Short mmCIF file of C-alpha atoms and ligand atoms in Angstrom, two decimals:
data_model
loop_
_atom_site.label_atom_id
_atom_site.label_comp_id
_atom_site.label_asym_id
_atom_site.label_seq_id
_atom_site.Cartn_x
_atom_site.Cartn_y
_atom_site.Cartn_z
CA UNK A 1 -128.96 57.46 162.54
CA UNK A 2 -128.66 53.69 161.82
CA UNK A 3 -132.18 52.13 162.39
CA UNK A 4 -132.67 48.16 163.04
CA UNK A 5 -135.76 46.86 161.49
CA UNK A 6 -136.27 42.81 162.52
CA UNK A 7 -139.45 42.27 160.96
CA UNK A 8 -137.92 39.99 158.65
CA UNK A 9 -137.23 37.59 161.52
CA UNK A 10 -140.33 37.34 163.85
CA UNK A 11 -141.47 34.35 162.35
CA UNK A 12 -138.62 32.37 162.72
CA UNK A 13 -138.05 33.22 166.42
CA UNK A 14 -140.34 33.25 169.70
CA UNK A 15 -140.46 36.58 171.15
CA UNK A 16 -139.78 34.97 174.80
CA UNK A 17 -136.54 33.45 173.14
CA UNK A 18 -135.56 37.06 171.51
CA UNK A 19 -135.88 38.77 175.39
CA UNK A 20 -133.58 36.00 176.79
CA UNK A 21 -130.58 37.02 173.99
CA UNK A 22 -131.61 40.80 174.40
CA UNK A 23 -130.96 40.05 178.29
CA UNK A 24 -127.37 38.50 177.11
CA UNK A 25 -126.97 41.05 175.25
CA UNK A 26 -127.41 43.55 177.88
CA UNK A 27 -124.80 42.03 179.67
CA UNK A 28 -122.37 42.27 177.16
CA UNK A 29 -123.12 45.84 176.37
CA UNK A 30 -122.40 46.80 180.05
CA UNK A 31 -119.02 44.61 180.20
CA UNK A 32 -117.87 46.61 176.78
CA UNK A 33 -118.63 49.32 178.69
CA UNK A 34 -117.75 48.73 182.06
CA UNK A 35 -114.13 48.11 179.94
CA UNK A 36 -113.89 45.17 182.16
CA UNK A 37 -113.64 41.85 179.12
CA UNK A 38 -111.51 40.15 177.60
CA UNK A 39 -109.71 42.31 175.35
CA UNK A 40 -110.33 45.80 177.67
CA UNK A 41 -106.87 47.06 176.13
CA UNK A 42 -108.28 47.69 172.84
CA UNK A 43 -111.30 49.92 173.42
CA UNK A 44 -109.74 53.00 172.28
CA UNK A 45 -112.02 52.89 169.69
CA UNK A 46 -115.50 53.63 171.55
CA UNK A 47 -114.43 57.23 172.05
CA UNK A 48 -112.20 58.07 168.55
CA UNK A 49 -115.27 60.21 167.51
CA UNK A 50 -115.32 62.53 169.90
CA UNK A 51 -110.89 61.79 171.10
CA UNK A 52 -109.98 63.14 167.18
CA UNK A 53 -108.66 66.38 167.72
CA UNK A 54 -108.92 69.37 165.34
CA UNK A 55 -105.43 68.90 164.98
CA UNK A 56 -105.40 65.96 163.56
CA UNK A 57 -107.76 66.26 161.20
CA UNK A 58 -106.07 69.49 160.18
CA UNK A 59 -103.11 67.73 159.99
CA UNK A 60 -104.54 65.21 157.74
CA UNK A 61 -105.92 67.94 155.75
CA UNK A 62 -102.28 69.95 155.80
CA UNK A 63 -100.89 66.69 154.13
CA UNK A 64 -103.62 67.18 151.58
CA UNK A 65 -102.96 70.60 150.31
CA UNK A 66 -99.36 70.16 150.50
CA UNK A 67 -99.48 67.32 147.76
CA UNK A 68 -101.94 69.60 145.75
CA UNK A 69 -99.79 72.03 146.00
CA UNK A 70 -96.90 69.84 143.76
CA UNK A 71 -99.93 68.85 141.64
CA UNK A 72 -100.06 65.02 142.96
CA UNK A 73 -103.04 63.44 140.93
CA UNK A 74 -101.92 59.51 142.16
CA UNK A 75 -102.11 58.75 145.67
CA UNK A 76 -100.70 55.18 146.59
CA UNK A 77 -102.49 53.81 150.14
CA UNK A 78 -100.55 51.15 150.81
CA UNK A 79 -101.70 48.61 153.70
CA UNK A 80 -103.63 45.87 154.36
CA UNK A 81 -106.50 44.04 156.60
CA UNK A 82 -107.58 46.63 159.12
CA UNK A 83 -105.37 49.27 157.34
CA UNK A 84 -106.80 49.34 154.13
CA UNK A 85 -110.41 48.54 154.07
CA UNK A 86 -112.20 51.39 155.99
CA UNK A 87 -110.63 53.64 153.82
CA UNK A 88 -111.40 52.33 150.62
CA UNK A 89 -114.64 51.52 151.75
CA UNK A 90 -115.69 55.49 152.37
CA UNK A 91 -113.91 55.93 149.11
CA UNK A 92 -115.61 53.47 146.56
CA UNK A 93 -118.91 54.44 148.83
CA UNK A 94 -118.43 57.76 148.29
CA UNK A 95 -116.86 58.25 144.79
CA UNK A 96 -118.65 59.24 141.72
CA UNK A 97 -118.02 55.42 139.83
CA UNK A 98 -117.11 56.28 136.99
CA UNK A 99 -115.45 59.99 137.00
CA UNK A 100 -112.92 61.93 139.65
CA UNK A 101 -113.60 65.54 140.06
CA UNK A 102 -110.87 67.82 138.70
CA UNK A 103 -108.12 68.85 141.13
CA UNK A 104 -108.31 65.88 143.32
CA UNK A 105 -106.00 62.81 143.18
CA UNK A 106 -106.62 59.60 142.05
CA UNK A 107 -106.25 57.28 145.26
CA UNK A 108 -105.38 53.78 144.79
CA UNK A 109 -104.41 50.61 146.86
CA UNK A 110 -101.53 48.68 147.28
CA UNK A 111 -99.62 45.97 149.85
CA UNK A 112 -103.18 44.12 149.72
CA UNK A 113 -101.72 41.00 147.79
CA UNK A 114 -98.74 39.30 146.76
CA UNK A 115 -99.73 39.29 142.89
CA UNK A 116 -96.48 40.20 140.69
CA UNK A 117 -99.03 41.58 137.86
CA UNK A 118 -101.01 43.45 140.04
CA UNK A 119 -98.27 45.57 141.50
CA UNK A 120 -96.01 45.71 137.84
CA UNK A 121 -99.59 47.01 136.64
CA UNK A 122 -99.63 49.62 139.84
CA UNK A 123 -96.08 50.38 139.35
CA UNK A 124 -96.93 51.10 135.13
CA UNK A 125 -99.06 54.42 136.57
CA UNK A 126 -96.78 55.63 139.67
CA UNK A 127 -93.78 55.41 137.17
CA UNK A 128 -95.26 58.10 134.89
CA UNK A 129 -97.85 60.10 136.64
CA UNK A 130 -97.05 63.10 139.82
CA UNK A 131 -97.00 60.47 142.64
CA UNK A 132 -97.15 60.15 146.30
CA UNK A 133 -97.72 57.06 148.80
CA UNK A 134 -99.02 56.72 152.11
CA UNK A 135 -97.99 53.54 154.07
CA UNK A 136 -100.27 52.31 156.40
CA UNK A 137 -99.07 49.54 159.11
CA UNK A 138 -99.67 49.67 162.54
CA UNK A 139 -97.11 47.15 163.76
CA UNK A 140 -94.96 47.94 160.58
CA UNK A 141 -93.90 44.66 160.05
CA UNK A 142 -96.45 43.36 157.72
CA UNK A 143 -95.15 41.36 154.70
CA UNK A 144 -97.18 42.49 152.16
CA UNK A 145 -97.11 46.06 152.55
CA UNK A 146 -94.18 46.13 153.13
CA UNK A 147 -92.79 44.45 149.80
CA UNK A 148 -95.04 46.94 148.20
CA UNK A 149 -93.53 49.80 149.72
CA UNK A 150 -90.12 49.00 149.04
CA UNK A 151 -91.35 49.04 145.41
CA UNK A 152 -93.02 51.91 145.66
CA UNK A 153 -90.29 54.00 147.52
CA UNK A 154 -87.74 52.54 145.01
CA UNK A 155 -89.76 54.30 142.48
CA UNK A 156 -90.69 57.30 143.93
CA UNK A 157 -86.65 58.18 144.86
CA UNK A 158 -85.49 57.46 141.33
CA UNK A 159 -88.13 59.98 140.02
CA UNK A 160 -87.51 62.79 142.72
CA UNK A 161 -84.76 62.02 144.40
CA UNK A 162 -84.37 61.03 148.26
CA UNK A 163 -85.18 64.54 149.25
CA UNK A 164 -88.55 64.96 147.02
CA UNK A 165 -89.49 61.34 147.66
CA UNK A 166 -89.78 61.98 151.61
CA UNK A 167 -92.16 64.33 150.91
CA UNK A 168 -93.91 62.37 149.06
CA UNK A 169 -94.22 60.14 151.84
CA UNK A 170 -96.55 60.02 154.80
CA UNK A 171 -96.35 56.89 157.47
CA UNK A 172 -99.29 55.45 159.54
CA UNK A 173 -97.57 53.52 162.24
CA UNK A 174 -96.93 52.89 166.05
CA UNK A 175 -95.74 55.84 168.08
CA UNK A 176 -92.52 54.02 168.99
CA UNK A 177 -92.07 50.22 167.00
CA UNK A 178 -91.68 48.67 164.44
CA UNK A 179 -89.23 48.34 161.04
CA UNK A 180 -91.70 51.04 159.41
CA UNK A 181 -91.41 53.82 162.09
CA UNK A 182 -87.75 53.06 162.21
CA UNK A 183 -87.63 53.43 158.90
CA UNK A 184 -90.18 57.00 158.78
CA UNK A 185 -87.77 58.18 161.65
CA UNK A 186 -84.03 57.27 159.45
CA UNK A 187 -86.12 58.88 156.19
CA UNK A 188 -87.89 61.63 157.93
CA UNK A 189 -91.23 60.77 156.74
CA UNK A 190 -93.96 62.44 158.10
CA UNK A 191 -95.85 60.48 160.16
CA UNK A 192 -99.36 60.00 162.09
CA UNK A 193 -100.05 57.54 165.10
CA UNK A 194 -102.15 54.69 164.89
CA UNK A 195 -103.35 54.64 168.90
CA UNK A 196 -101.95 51.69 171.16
CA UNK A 197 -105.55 50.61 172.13
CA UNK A 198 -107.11 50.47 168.70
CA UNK A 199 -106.82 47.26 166.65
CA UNK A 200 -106.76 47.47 163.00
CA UNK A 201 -110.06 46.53 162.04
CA UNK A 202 -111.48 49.26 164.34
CA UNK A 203 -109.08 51.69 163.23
CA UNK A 204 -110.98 53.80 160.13
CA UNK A 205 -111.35 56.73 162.43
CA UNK A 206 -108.07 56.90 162.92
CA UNK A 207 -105.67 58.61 160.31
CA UNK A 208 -105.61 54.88 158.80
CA UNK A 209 -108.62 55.43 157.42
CA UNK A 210 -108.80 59.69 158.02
CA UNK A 211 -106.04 60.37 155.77
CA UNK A 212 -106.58 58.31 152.74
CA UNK A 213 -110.29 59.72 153.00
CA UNK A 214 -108.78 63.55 153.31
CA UNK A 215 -106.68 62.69 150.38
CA UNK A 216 -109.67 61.27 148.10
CA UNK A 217 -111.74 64.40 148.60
CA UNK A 218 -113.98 63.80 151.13
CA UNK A 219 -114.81 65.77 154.60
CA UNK A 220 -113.79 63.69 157.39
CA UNK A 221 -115.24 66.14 159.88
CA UNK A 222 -118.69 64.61 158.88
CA UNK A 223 -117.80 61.48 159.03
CA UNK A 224 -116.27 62.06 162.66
CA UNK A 225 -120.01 63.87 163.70
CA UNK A 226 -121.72 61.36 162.49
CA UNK A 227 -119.97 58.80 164.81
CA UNK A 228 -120.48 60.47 167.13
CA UNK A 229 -124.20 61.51 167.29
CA UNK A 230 -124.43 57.87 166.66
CA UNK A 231 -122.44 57.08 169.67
CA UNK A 232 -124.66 59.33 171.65
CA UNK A 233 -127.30 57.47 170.34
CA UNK A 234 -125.90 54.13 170.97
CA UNK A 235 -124.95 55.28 174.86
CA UNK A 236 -128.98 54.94 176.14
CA UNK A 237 -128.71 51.62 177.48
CA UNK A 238 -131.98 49.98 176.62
CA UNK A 239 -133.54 46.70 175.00
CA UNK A 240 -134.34 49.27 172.19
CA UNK A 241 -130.50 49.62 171.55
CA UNK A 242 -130.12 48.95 167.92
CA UNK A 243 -126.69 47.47 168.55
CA UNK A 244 -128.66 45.45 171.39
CA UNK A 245 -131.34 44.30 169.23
CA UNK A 246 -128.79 43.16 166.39
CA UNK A 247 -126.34 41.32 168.65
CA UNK A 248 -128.91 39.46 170.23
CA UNK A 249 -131.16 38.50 167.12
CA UNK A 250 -127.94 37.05 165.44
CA UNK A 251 -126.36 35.22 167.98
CA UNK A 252 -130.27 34.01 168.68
CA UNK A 253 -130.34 32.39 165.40
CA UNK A 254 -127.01 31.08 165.60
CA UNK A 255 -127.39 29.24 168.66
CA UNK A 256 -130.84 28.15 168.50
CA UNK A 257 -131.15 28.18 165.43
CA UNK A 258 -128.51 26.70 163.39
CA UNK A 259 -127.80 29.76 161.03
CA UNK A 260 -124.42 29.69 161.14
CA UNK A 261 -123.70 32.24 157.69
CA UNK A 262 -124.56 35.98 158.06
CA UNK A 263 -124.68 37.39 154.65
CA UNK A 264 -124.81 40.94 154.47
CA UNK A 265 -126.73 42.40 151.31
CA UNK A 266 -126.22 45.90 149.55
CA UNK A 267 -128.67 46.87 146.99
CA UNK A 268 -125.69 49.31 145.50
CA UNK A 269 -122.31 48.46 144.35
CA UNK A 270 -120.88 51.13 145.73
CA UNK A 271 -121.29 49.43 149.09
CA UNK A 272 -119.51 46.60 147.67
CA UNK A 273 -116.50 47.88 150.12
CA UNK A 274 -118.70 48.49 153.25
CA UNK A 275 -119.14 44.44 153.15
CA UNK A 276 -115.38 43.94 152.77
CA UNK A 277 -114.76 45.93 156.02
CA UNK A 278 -117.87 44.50 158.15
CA UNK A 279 -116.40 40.75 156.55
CA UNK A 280 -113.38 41.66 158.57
CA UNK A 281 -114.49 43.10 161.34
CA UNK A 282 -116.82 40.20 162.00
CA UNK A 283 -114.73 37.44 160.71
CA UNK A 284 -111.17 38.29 162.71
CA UNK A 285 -113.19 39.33 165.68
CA UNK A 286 -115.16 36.54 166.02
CA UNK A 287 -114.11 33.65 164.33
CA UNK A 288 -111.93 32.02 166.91
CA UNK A 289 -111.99 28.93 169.47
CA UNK A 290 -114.20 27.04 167.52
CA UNK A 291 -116.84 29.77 167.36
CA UNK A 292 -118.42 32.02 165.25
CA UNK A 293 -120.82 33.83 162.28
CA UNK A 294 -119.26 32.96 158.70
CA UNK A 295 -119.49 36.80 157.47
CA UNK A 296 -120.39 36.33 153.40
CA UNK A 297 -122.14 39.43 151.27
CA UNK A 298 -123.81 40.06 147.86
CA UNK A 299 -124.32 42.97 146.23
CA UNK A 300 -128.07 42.84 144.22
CA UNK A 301 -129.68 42.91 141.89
CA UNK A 302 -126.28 41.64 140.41
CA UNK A 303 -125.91 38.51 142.78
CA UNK A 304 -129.34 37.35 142.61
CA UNK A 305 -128.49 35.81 139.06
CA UNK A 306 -126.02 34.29 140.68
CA UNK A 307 -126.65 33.43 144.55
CA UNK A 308 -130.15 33.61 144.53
CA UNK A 309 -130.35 30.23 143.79
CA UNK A 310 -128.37 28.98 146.56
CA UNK A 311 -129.76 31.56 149.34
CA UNK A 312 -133.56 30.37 148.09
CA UNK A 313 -133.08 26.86 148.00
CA UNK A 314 -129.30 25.88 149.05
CA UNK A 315 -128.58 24.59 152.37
CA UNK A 316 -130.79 26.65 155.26
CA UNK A 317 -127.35 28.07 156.99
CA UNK A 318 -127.87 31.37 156.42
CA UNK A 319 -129.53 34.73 157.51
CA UNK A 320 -129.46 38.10 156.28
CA UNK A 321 -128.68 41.13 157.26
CA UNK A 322 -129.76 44.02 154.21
CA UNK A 323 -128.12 47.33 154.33
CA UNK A 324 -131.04 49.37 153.00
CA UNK A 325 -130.55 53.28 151.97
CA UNK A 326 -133.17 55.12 152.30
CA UNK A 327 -132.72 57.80 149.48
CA UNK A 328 -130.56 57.61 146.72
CA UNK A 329 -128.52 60.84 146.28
CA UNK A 330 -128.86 61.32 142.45
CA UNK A 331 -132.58 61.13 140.37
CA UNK A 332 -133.11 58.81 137.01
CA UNK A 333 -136.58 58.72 135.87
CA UNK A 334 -137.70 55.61 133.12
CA UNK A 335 -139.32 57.11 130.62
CA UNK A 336 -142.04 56.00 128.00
CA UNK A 337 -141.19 54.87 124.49
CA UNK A 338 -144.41 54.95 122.05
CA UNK A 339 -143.77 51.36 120.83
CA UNK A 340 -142.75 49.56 124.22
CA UNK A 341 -141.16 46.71 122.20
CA UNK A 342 -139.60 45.84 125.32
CA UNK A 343 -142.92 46.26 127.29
CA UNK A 344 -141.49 48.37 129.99
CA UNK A 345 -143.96 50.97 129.68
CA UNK A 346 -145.69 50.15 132.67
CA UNK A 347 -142.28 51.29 134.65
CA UNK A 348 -142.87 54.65 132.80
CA UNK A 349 -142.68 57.71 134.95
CA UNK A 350 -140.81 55.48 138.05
CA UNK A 351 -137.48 56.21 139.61
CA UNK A 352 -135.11 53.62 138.95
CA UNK A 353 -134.38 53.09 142.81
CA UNK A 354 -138.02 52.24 143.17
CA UNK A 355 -137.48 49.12 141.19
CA UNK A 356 -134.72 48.72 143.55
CA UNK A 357 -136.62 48.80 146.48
CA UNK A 358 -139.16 46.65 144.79
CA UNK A 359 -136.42 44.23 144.00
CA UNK A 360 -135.92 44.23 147.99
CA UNK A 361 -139.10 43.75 149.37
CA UNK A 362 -139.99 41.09 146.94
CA UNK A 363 -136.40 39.09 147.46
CA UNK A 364 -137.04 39.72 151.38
CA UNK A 365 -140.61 37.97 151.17
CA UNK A 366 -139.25 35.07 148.91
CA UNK A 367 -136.36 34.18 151.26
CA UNK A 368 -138.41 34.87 154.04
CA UNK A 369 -140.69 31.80 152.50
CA UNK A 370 -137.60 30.33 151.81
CA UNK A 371 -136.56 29.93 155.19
CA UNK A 372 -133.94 32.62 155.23
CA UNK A 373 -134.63 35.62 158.36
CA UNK A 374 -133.44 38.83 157.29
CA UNK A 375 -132.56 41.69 159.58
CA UNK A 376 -132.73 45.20 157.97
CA UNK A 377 -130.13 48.17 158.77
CA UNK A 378 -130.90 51.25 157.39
CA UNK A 379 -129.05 54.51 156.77
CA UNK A 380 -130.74 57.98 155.30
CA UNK A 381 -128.19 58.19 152.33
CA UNK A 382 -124.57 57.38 151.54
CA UNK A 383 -122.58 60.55 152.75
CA UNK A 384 -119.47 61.28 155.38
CA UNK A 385 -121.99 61.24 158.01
CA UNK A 386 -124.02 58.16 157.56
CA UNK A 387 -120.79 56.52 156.72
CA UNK A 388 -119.41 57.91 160.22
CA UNK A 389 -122.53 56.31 161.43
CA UNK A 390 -122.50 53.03 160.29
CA UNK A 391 -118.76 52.31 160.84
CA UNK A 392 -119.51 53.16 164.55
CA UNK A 393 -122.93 50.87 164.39
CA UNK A 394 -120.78 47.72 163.33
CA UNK A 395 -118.07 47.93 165.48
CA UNK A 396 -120.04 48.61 168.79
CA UNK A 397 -122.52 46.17 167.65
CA UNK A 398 -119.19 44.04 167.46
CA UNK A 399 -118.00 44.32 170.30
CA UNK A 400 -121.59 43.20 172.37
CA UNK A 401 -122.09 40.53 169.96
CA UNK A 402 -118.59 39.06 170.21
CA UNK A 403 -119.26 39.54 174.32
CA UNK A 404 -122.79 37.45 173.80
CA UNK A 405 -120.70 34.86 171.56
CA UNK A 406 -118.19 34.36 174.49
CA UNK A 407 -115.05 35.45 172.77
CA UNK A 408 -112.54 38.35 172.43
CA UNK A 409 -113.34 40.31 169.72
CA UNK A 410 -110.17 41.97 170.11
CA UNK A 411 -107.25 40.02 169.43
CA UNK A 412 -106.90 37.97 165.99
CA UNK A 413 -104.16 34.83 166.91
CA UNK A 414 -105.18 32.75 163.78
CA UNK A 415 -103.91 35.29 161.50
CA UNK A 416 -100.32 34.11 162.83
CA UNK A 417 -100.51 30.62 161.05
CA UNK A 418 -99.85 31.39 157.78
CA UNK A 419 -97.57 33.60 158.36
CA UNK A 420 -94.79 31.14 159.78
CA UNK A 421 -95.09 28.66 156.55
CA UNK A 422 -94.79 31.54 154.53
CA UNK A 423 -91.64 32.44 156.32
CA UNK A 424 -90.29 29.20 156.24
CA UNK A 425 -90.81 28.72 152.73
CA UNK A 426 -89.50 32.51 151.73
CA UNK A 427 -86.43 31.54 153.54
CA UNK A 428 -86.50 34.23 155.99
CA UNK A 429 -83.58 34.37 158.36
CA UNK A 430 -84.65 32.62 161.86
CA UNK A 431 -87.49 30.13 160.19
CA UNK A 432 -84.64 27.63 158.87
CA UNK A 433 -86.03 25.02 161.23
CA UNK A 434 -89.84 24.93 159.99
CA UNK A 435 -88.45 24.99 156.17
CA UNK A 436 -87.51 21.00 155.63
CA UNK A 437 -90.75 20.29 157.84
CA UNK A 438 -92.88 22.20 156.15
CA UNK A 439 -91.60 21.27 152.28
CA UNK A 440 -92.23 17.59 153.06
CA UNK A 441 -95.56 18.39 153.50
CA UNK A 442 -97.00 20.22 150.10
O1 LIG B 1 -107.45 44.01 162.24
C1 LIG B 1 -106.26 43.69 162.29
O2 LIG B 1 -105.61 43.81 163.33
C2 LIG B 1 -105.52 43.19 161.08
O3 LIG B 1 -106.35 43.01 159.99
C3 LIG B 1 -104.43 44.16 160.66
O4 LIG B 1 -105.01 45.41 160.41
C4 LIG B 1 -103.68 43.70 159.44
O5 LIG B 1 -103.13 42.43 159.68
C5 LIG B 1 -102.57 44.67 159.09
O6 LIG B 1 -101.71 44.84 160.15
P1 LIG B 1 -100.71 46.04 160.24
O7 LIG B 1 -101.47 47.29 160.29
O8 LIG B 1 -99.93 45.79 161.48
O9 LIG B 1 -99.84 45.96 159.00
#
C-alpha cells in the first residue's frame, strides 16, 4: 500500500495549523465522496478498479494475442495528454531499460507533438517493421493525434491493404461522438469505450491506459487489484488517511506558507514517466482561476548536478514530495578492487541502492536545512500492483486536494486557448475571423 511519511515537514509547520487543513481536508474527502462538488459528473473514476469487468480486460488481452498471432513486434499508441501518459508511464516503469523480452512488441508513442522529424523518424520504423496502431482519443477530435493517425493509417493501408490495416487497428474513443468513432464505425475498427464520467487524466484504468499496457507485456489484472486494495484502504475515513494527510500538508504550505512549487522526486529513472502523469494530473486539475501547486519533478541522483543548486539555495518556493521505493527488484553488489585507485573500497560489499537511499536521506536533511519540507510517498517495489496503487493514491489524493484548494479538479477550460490561435493560423474552415486578428499580433 502507498504509505505517507511527513517527517520531513514538522519543522516547518505547527501541528495545531496541520489539524486545521486535515479538518479541510476532511471535508473535501466527504464532498468527493458524497459525489456532491463541482465536477460530480466525472467521478467514474473512484470505482474503475473494482467497475473493470473480466471482459474487458479479456478483451484487451484478445486484442493482444490476435496481433501476436500476425507476428506484430511495433505497436503505435497514438494519443495525447490524459491518453497517453498513464500508459507509458506503467510501461517505461515497468520495462526492462534497455532490452524487450522476445515475443512481445515493441510499443511506442505517437500524436504527442507536432514535430515533422519526430513522426518522419516514427514513420522510418512502421514503414518496414509488422505494424499495428492503437488510437487513443476520447473526444476524437484532438489535433495532434489525429494528424498522426492519418499518417499512420496512410501507412499501414498501403502495406496491407484496407482490409489488413483494420485489423491492425484498435480505437479508444466515446461510445457515440466524435470524428474518430465515426471514423472506427465507417472503417470497422475495433473499438473500446473510454467511460462518459472519466476525464482523461484519470483515465489509465481504463482501456486508455489497459490496452497499451496488455500490449507491452504486462498483467493488468495486478494493476487493477492493486487499485483496488488501495481503494479499500483509502475508504476508512480518518485523519490517518494518507490521501488526507497529503492534501492537507500541501495545500498547508501553500497557503500559509508561500510554497507555491511541488516538485516531485524519483530516485529511479524509470519513474521518470510516473512524474509526467502526476504533472498532469495536478497541473490541469488544479491550475485554474488564479489558483494552484506548480507541479515540477527531478529524477536523482541525475538532477542534483543540475537542480540541486537551485532547490538548496534558489528562491524558497518549493516543497517536495519524494517517491521512495522501498526495494529494488534486481541485486548489484560493489565489489572490492585490491588497489582502490578510485578509493571506493569503503562502498565494498554494499548494494548499489543503498547508496541510493543514502543519497536520499542525506539530500532530504540538506534541503530540509535548506528550507525546503519534503513529504515522502512510499511504495514496496515497482510492479502492476504498486503501480495500480499509486495511480489510485494520486488521483484520489487529487480530487480532496483540489476540493481543499477550492476548485474543480475536473474540468480543464484553459486547455481551449491555444487551440483557437492554432486554428486560426492553420486556416481551419470556421476560424477565418480570428486569422487577420490574430496575425497582427505575432
Ligand atoms: O485530461 C484531459 O482531459 C486531457 O489531457 C485530454 O486527455 C487530452 O487533451 C486528450 O484529449 P482526447 O483524449 O480527447 O484526445
Amino acid at each position: 500500500m502507498v504509505k505517507l511519511d511527513l517527517g520531513g515537514c514538522s519543522s516547518f509547520v505547527k501541528e495545531s495549523e496541520y489539524k486545521e487543513f486535515v479538518g479541510k481536508a476532511l471535508e473535501a474527502y466527504d464532498v468527493l465522496q458524497a459525489g456532491n462538488g463541482a465536477g460530480n459528473d466525472f467521478l467514474g473514476w473512484k470505482t474503475l478498479p473494482v467497475d473493470v469487468s473480466e471482459e474487458l480486460v479479456a478483451a484487451c488481452e484478445a486484442v493482444r494475442d490476435n496481433w501476436k498471432g500476425k507476428g506484430v513486434d511495433l505497436v503505435t499508441v497514438v494519443g495525447i495528454g490524459g491518453s497517453y501518459l498513464g500508459a507509458r508511464c506503467a510501461i517505461e516503469a515497468l520495462s526492462h531499460s534497455f532490452v524487450r523480452p522476445e515475443g512481445v512488441p515493441q510499443v511506442v508513442f505517437a500524436g504527442n507533438n507536432l514535430s515533422e522529424d519526430y513522426i518522419a523518424e516514427l514513420m522510418d520504423i512502421v514503414e518496414v517493421r509488422n505494424s499495428a496502431c492503437v488510437v487513443i482519443s476520447k473526444s476524437g477530435t484532438t489535433t495532434e493525434p489525429a494528424v498522426a493517425f492519418r499518417i499512420i493509417k496512410d501507412c499501414l493501408e498501403r502495406r496491407y491493404g484496407k482490409k489488413e490495416a483494420a485489423e491492425r487497428i484498435v480505437a479508444v474513443t466515446d461510445a457515440k461522438k466524435g470524428a474518430l468513432k465515426t471514423l472506427s464505425t465507417q472503417e470497422g475498427y475495433k473499438t473500446f469505450v473510454v467511460p462518459d464520467d472519466v476525464g482523461g487524466r484519470f483515465s489509465v484504468l481504463t482501456p486508455v491506459g489497459l490496452l497499451p499496457i496488455v500490449l507491452a507485456g504486462f498483467d493488468i489484472r495486478k494493476m487493477l487489484k492493486g487499485a483496488a486494495d488501495e481503494r479499500a484502504e483509502l475508504l476508512n475515513r480518518s485523519e490517518a488517511n494518507a490521501v488526507v494527510g497529503y492534501a492537507a500538508m500541501r495545500n498547508l504550505l501553500h497557503s500559509k506558507y508561500g510554497k507555491s512549487v511541488e516538485i516531485l522526486v524519483g530516485y529511479n529513472p524509470k519513474l521518470v514517466y510516473l512524474a509526467e502523469w502526476w504533472k498532469q494530473l495536478y497541473g490541469e486539475s488544479e491550475g485554474k482561476d488564479g489558483k494552484g501547486i506548480f507541479p515540477a519533478s527531478v529524477t536523482n541522483t541525475a538532477d542534483l548536478h543540475s537542480m540541486g543548486q537551485f532547490i538548496q539555495e534558489g528562491s524558497r518556493v518549493m516543497f517536495e514530495t519524494v517517491i521512495k521505493v522501498e526495494n529494488a527488484n534486481r541485486s548489484v553488489v560493489i565489489g572490492s578492487d585490491p588497489q582502490d585507485l578510485d578509493g571506493l573500497n569503503y562502498l565494498a560489499g554494499q548494494h548499489v541502492e543503498h547508496c541510493n537511499a543514502m543519497a536520499g536521506l542525506g539530500v532530504k536533511v540538506a534541503h530540509i536545512d535548506g528550507g525546503v519540507p519534503q513529504m515522502g510517498v512510499s511504495i514496496d517495489k515497482i510492479d502492476e500492483y504498486n503501480l495500480g496503487a499509486i495511480f489510485y493514491f494520486f488521483e484520489f489524493a487529487c480530487g480532496v486536494s483540489a476540493y481543499v484548494l477550492g476548485v474543480n479538479p475536473f474540468n480543464q477550460p484553459g486547455v481551449e486557448a491555444y487551440k483557437k490561435n492554432m486554428f486560426a493560423l492553420l486556416r481551419k474552415p470556421g476560424y477565418e475571423a480570428q486569422t487577420e486578428a490574430i496575425l497582427k499580433r505575432i
